[in-house]
């Protein structure tokens, strides 16, 4: 089964009905073929961005726990994350993005779902590009 690493924008759009990507996020989740993965930095970012509604935060946390494989090994990627943040300092690369690259490398996938174009620029440790499937569903 295809492993897909999901960035925060997809989750934010899914749980924020006013988000411009809300319909696409619903379509993506409904039609996705693969196992979804994310990590605690992304979950933290999503909850922060959903701070307009405690109910949306709770709904997201309940849903993500059931529907997504939550990786808890980010601390093991710390050196790699720091390297990536330095490498992509000229971009809007952030901790969550760098942690997702580390997760991709660890689970051996280059398939991501993101509303952002950042993953068209990022490369893994072997200089391979990532494939963003969010727009393909």
XYZ file of N, CA, C and O in Angstrom:
548
model
N 0.833 -1.178 0.000
C 0.000 0.000 0.000
C 0.883 1.249 0.000
O 1.893 1.298 0.673
N 0.472 2.248 -0.742
C 1.198 3.500 -0.854
C 1.160 4.266 0.465
O 0.101 4.435 1.069
N 2.317 4.717 0.919
C 2.415 5.565 2.104
C 2.428 7.015 1.663
O 3.239 7.407 0.824
N 1.534 7.826 2.234
C 1.403 9.237 1.887
C 1.603 10.059 3.153
O 0.863 9.898 4.132
N 2.573 10.944 3.130
C 2.852 11.814 4.270
C 2.088 13.122 4.064
O 2.212 13.768 3.030
N 1.284 13.490 5.065
C 0.362 14.611 4.927
C 0.833 15.830 5.725
O 1.125 15.733 6.915
N 0.854 16.964 5.040
C 1.236 18.247 5.628
C 0.025 18.911 6.276
O -1.132 18.569 5.994
N 0.276 19.890 7.091
C -0.781 20.529 7.886
C -1.864 21.210 7.056
O -3.034 21.202 7.448
N -1.531 21.805 5.938
C -2.518 22.533 5.143
C -3.702 21.691 4.725
O -4.834 22.184 4.667
N -3.467 20.428 4.448
C -4.552 19.521 4.054
C -5.515 19.343 5.222
O -6.735 19.435 5.060
N -4.973 19.116 6.406
C -5.807 18.916 7.593
C -6.539 20.194 7.983
O -7.712 20.153 8.370
N -5.857 21.325 7.913
C -6.493 22.602 8.243
C -7.679 22.829 7.309
O -8.783 23.163 7.756
N -7.456 22.628 6.023
C -8.529 22.814 5.042
C -9.696 21.868 5.303
O -10.855 22.235 5.146
N -9.391 20.649 5.701
C -10.429 19.661 5.945
C -11.345 20.068 7.098
O -12.551 19.847 7.050
N -10.779 20.703 8.115
C -11.550 21.035 9.319
C -11.934 22.513 9.427
O -12.559 22.911 10.400
N -11.589 23.298 8.425
C -11.985 24.702 8.376
C -12.809 24.917 7.117
O -12.262 25.031 6.012
N -14.113 24.961 7.282
C -15.009 25.093 6.141
C -14.811 26.358 5.334
O -15.214 26.424 4.170
N -14.171 27.372 5.910
C -13.935 28.616 5.173
C -12.606 28.616 4.422
O -12.317 29.554 3.681
N -11.814 27.581 4.585
C -10.517 27.493 3.903
C -10.727 27.327 2.405
O -11.601 26.582 1.966
N -9.912 27.996 1.610
C -10.081 27.935 0.149
C -9.840 26.542 -0.424
O -10.254 26.264 -1.538
N -9.175 25.674 0.324
C -8.926 24.309 -0.143
C -9.856 23.283 0.513
O -9.630 22.080 0.388
N -10.881 23.750 1.207
C -11.763 22.841 1.948
C -12.380 21.768 1.037
O -12.326 20.569 1.365
N -12.951 22.154 -0.073
C -13.600 21.181 -0.970
C -12.579 20.182 -1.515
O -12.850 18.978 -1.581
N -11.409 20.660 -1.886
C -10.374 19.770 -2.407
C -9.889 18.806 -1.318
O -9.638 17.631 -1.588
N -9.775 19.290 -0.093
C -9.347 18.426 1.014
C -10.374 17.325 1.267
O -10.007 16.155 1.471
N -11.658 17.675 1.250
C -12.706 16.664 1.417
C -12.647 15.645 0.287
O -12.746 14.432 0.537
N -12.457 16.117 -0.935
C -12.364 15.227 -2.090
C -11.147 14.305 -1.951
O -11.237 13.100 -2.202
N -10.027 14.874 -1.550
C -8.800 14.090 -1.388
C -8.996 12.968 -0.366
O -8.691 11.799 -0.642
N -9.512 13.302 0.808
C -9.697 12.298 1.865
C -10.686 11.227 1.416
O -10.486 10.036 1.685
N -11.715 11.617 0.714
C -12.721 10.655 0.262
C -12.161 9.680 -0.777
O -12.539 8.507 -0.804
N -11.233 10.151 -1.608
C -10.759 9.343 -2.732
C -9.314 8.841 -2.606
O -8.827 8.153 -3.511
N -8.654 9.180 -1.533
C -7.248 8.805 -1.398
C -7.086 7.287 -1.386
O -7.892 6.565 -0.800
N -6.052 6.835 -2.040
C -5.702 5.418 -2.059
C -4.305 5.294 -1.466
O -3.316 5.578 -2.120
N -4.257 4.935 -0.212
C -2.973 4.799 0.455
C -3.131 4.991 1.948
O -4.198 5.351 2.444
N -2.059 4.757 2.647
C -2.022 4.914 4.106
C -1.475 6.303 4.410
O -0.374 6.658 3.970
N -2.248 7.082 5.162
C -1.848 8.437 5.515
C -0.961 8.431 6.753
O -1.243 7.727 7.722
N 0.089 9.258 6.710
C 1.028 9.406 7.825
C 1.217 10.887 8.113
O 1.216 11.708 7.198
N 1.417 11.217 9.360
C 1.832 12.560 9.754
C 2.579 12.436 11.066
O 2.859 11.331 11.533
N 2.921 13.579 11.659
C 3.674 13.534 12.912
C 3.195 14.618 13.871
O 2.306 15.409 13.551
N 3.779 14.639 15.051
C 3.340 15.564 16.091
C 3.594 17.043 15.759
O 2.758 17.879 16.104
N 4.698 17.401 15.079
C 4.835 18.812 14.694
C 3.691 19.292 13.798
O 3.185 20.413 13.969
N 3.247 18.455 12.886
C 2.130 18.824 12.012
C 0.838 18.914 12.814
O 0.064 19.870 12.667
N 0.595 17.952 13.672
C -0.617 17.970 14.486
C -0.656 19.230 15.347
O -1.699 19.889 15.460
N 0.453 19.591 15.926
C 0.535 20.815 16.734
C 0.212 22.045 15.891
O -0.541 22.927 16.323
N 0.775 22.109 14.693
C 0.515 23.237 13.798
C -0.967 23.318 13.425
O -1.559 24.396 13.408
N -1.569 22.181 13.144
C -2.988 22.160 12.777
C -3.849 22.648 13.933
O -4.728 23.501 13.748
N -3.613 22.120 15.122
C -4.410 22.536 16.280
C -4.262 24.044 16.515
O -5.240 24.740 16.804
N -3.061 24.554 16.355
C -2.842 25.999 16.511
C -3.658 26.787 15.478
O -4.290 27.793 15.810
N -3.657 26.336 14.242
C -4.369 27.048 13.178
C -5.891 26.907 13.295
O -6.628 27.715 12.745
N -6.343 25.896 13.998
C -7.780 25.712 14.223
C -8.235 26.355 15.534
O -9.313 26.051 16.040
N -7.433 27.271 16.062
C -7.752 27.862 17.371
C -9.004 28.733 17.375
O -9.457 29.159 18.421
N -9.602 28.948 16.232
C -10.855 29.697 16.160
C -12.028 28.874 16.703
O -13.099 29.414 16.968
N -11.819 27.549 16.857
C -12.901 26.692 17.315
C -12.356 25.504 18.095
O -11.689 24.634 17.527
N -12.674 25.471 19.376
C -12.256 24.330 20.188
C -12.888 23.040 19.653
O -12.269 21.982 19.680
N -14.113 23.134 19.117
C -14.779 21.957 18.559
C -14.026 21.442 17.336
O -13.847 20.232 17.176
N -13.564 22.345 16.473
C -12.790 21.930 15.299
C -11.489 21.253 15.736
O -11.078 20.245 15.152
N -10.847 21.799 16.762
C -9.624 21.184 17.276
C -9.895 19.771 17.783
O -9.156 18.830 17.454
N -10.948 19.623 18.574
C -11.279 18.305 19.119
C -11.670 17.332 18.010
O -11.254 16.164 18.029
N -12.466 17.800 17.052
C -12.871 16.943 15.935
C -11.649 16.462 15.158
O -11.552 15.288 14.807
N -10.722 17.384 14.913
C -9.492 17.002 14.213
C -8.715 15.963 15.013
O -8.293 14.933 14.453
N -8.510 16.206 16.295
C -7.719 15.275 17.108
C -8.358 13.890 17.176
O -7.648 12.876 17.112
N -9.656 13.828 17.283
C -10.343 12.532 17.286
C -10.207 11.839 15.937
O -9.915 10.649 15.862
N -10.416 12.595 14.875
C -10.349 12.017 13.529
C -8.943 11.550 13.174
O -8.758 10.440 12.694
N -7.949 12.393 13.407
C -6.582 12.050 13.007
C -6.099 10.801 13.748
O -5.371 9.978 13.197
N -6.537 10.633 14.985
C -6.157 9.456 15.763
C -6.698 8.164 15.153
O -6.092 7.107 15.294
N -7.828 8.251 14.460
C -8.444 7.079 13.848
C -8.037 6.872 12.394
O -7.976 5.740 11.929
N -7.776 7.957 11.681
C -7.632 7.869 10.227
C -6.196 7.955 9.720
O -5.949 7.686 8.537
N -5.259 8.318 10.578
C -3.893 8.607 10.131
C -2.888 7.901 11.037
O -3.086 7.837 12.252
N -1.834 7.399 10.433
C -0.728 6.839 11.203
C 0.069 8.012 11.766
O 0.622 8.813 11.002
N 0.127 8.118 13.087
C 0.828 9.232 13.720
C 2.215 8.767 14.141
O 2.360 7.911 15.005
N 3.218 9.354 13.528
C 4.602 9.021 13.832
C 5.059 9.815 15.050
O 4.829 11.017 15.129
N 5.686 9.149 15.975
C 6.153 9.810 17.192
C 7.673 9.797 17.313
O 8.212 9.981 18.406
N 8.368 9.609 16.200
C 9.821 9.460 16.240
C 10.581 10.681 15.732
O 11.735 10.568 15.336
N 9.955 11.837 15.755
C 10.586 13.054 15.226
C 11.905 13.369 15.921
O 12.853 13.822 15.276
N 11.981 13.112 17.212
C 13.209 13.425 17.943
C 14.414 12.684 17.345
O 15.532 13.205 17.344
N 14.196 11.517 16.792
C 15.282 10.775 16.150
C 15.754 11.412 14.852
O 16.839 11.090 14.357
N 14.966 12.320 14.314
C 15.311 13.017 13.067
C 15.908 14.397 13.325
O 16.105 15.184 12.401
N 16.187 14.715 14.587
C 16.564 16.075 14.964
C 17.739 16.621 14.159
O 17.666 17.756 13.646
N 18.801 15.855 14.023
C 19.980 16.328 13.289
C 19.622 16.555 11.821
O 20.011 17.571 11.224
N 18.843 15.646 11.246
C 18.414 15.800 9.858
C 17.530 17.035 9.694
O 17.671 17.782 8.720
N 16.646 17.277 10.634
C 15.769 18.450 10.578
C 16.600 19.733 10.597
O 16.370 20.654 9.801
N 17.570 19.802 11.481
C 18.437 20.986 11.549
C 19.194 21.183 10.237
O 19.331 22.315 9.756
N 19.668 20.089 9.656
C 20.364 20.164 8.367
C 19.437 20.701 7.285
O 19.824 21.556 6.479
N 18.210 20.210 7.263
C 17.243 20.655 6.257
C 16.857 22.116 6.451
O 16.716 22.862 5.472
N 16.693 22.553 7.690
C 16.348 23.950 7.950
C 17.463 24.880 7.474
O 17.200 25.957 6.928
N 18.685 24.449 7.651
C 19.817 25.245 7.163
C 19.847 25.228 5.630
O 20.026 26.270 4.996
N 19.653 24.068 5.046
C 19.688 23.931 3.584
C 18.620 24.793 2.911
O 18.872 25.407 1.877
N 17.427 24.818 3.473
C 16.306 25.535 2.866
C 16.009 26.857 3.587
O 14.872 27.329 3.568
N 17.025 27.473 4.165
C 16.846 28.722 4.907
C 16.314 29.853 4.033
O 15.643 30.764 4.528
N 16.578 29.797 2.735
C 16.110 30.853 1.837
C 14.652 30.663 1.420
O 14.078 31.517 0.751
N 14.049 29.552 1.797
C 12.640 29.274 1.506
C 11.828 29.460 2.784
O 12.379 29.618 3.864
N 10.541 29.327 2.670
C 9.754 29.365 3.903
C 9.695 27.995 4.580
O 8.681 27.618 5.129
N 10.794 27.262 4.541
C 10.841 25.945 5.194
C 10.695 26.137 6.699
O 11.315 27.014 7.282
N 9.858 25.322 7.294
C 9.679 25.405 8.736
C 9.922 24.042 9.375
O 10.192 23.055 8.685
N 9.821 24.013 10.681
C 10.078 22.800 11.437
C 9.179 21.652 10.977
O 9.636 20.525 10.803
N 7.894 21.931 10.784
C 6.961 20.868 10.372
C 7.362 20.299 9.018
O 7.384 19.076 8.838
N 7.675 21.158 8.047
C 8.092 20.668 6.726
C 9.347 19.801 6.827
O 9.410 18.711 6.254
N 10.346 20.299 7.545
C 11.594 19.539 7.681
C 11.344 18.208 8.391
O 11.927 17.184 8.029
N 10.456 18.221 9.372
C 10.156 16.969 10.079
C 9.448 15.974 9.154
O 9.643 14.762 9.274
N 8.644 16.473 8.225
C 7.973 15.580 7.273
C 8.952 14.987 6.273
O 8.813 13.826 5.879
N 9.949 15.759 5.868
C 10.980 15.210 4.995
C 11.696 14.075 5.717
O 11.923 13.002 5.144
N 12.035 14.293 6.985
C 12.657 13.230 7.780
C 11.770 12.009 7.888
O 12.237 10.867 7.765
N 10.486 12.221 8.088
C 9.537 11.105 8.150
C 9.496 10.362 6.816
O 9.545 9.127 6.791
N 9.423 11.088 5.735
C 9.430 10.455 4.400
C 10.666 9.586 4.216
O 10.577 8.452 3.723
N 11.799 10.121 4.594
C 13.039 9.369 4.447
C 13.019 8.105 5.300
O 13.450 7.040 4.847
N 12.498 8.216 6.495
C 12.479 7.076 7.403
C 11.539 5.968 6.949
O 11.825 4.792 7.106
N 10.382 6.335 6.379
C 9.429 5.301 5.948
C 9.563 5.004 4.451
O 8.757 4.277 3.887
N 10.589 5.591 3.851
C 10.948 5.307 2.459
C 9.811 5.629 1.476
O 9.396 4.786 0.687
N 9.316 6.859 1.566
C 8.322 7.315 0.598
C 8.687 8.717 0.137
O 9.322 9.477 0.884
N 8.304 9.037 -1.060
C 8.456 10.394 -1.578
C 7.083 10.939 -1.977
O 6.982 11.903 -2.718
N 6.044 10.311 -1.472
C 4.677 10.716 -1.780
C 4.124 11.537 -0.630
O 4.085 11.069 0.509
N 3.724 12.761 -0.935
C 3.208 13.671 0.071
C 1.855 14.223 -0.376
O 1.496 14.139 -1.550
N 1.142 14.802 0.570
C -0.079 15.550 0.278
C 0.073 16.902 0.954
O 0.221 16.980 2.178
N 0.061 17.951 0.156
C 0.259 19.295 0.677
C -0.477 20.296 -0.201
O -0.526 20.122 -1.422
N -1.017 21.338 0.416
C -1.634 22.412 -0.364
C -0.567 23.373 -0.879
O -0.831 24.158 -1.780
N 0.622 23.303 -0.300
C 1.721 24.201 -0.658
C 2.570 23.627 -1.785
O 2.612 22.414 -1.986
N 3.295 24.492 -2.446
C 4.196 24.051 -3.512
C 5.602 23.756 -2.990
O 6.476 23.364 -3.757
N 5.820 23.911 -1.686
C 7.165 23.729 -1.115
C 7.785 22.381 -1.455
O 8.984 22.277 -1.690
N 6.970 21.350 -1.490
C 7.517 20.017 -1.718
C 7.954 19.801 -3.167
O 8.551 18.786 -3.487
N 7.701 20.769 -4.039
C 8.270 20.687 -5.393
C 9.731 21.114 -5.371
O 10.487 20.775 -6.279
N 10.121 21.849 -4.341
C 11.497 22.324 -4.197
C 12.324 21.371 -3.344
O 13.486 21.090 -3.653
N 11.740 20.875 -2.273
C 12.469 20.000 -1.350
C 12.925 18.719 -2.046
O 12.270 18.219 -2.953
N 14.026 18.185 -1.552
C 14.553 16.909 -2.029
C 14.891 16.050 -0.819
O 15.215 16.561 0.249
N 14.860 14.727 -1.017
C 15.242 13.836 0.080
C 16.762 13.696 0.107
O 17.476 14.320 -0.679
N 17.251 12.870 1.022
C 18.694 12.704 1.194
C 19.399 12.221 -0.070
O 20.569 12.476 -0.273
N 18.683 11.532 -0.962
C 19.266 11.041 -2.216
C 19.002 12.005 -3.382
O 19.217 11.662 -4.530
N 18.511 13.205 -3.060
C 18.220 14.268 -4.025
C 17.036 13.944 -4.936
O 16.905 14.491 -6.016
N 16.171 13.030 -4.500
C 14.957 12.702 -5.251
C 13.873 13.716 -4.909
O 13.776 14.175 -3.776
N 13.047 14.026 -5.882
C 11.946 14.953 -5.639
C 10.758 14.221 -5.012
O 10.682 12.998 -5.049
N 9.845 14.998 -4.477
C 8.627 14.460 -3.875
C 7.474 14.592 -4.869
O 7.456 15.495 -5.701
N 6.522 13.692 -4.764
C 5.318 13.740 -5.575
C 4.163 14.150 -4.678
O 3.876 13.474 -3.698
N 3.511 15.255 -5.031
C 2.386 15.753 -4.249
C 1.096 15.214 -4.866
O 0.702 15.621 -5.962
N 0.426 14.312 -4.151
C -0.794 13.676 -4.668
C -2.069 14.410 -4.256
O -3.155 13.997 -4.649
N -1.947 15.506 -3.521
C -3.147 16.221 -3.079
C -3.970 16.704 -4.260
O -5.192 16.642 -4.240
N -3.330 17.142 -5.303
C -4.028 17.705 -6.454
C -4.453 16.641 -7.451
O -5.144 16.955 -8.425
N -4.062 15.390 -7.235
C -4.376 14.318 -8.186
C -5.659 13.571 -7.854
O -6.185 12.854 -8.697
N -6.138 13.687 -6.638
C -7.314 12.901 -6.214
C -8.576 13.405 -6.900
O -8.722 14.528 -7.247
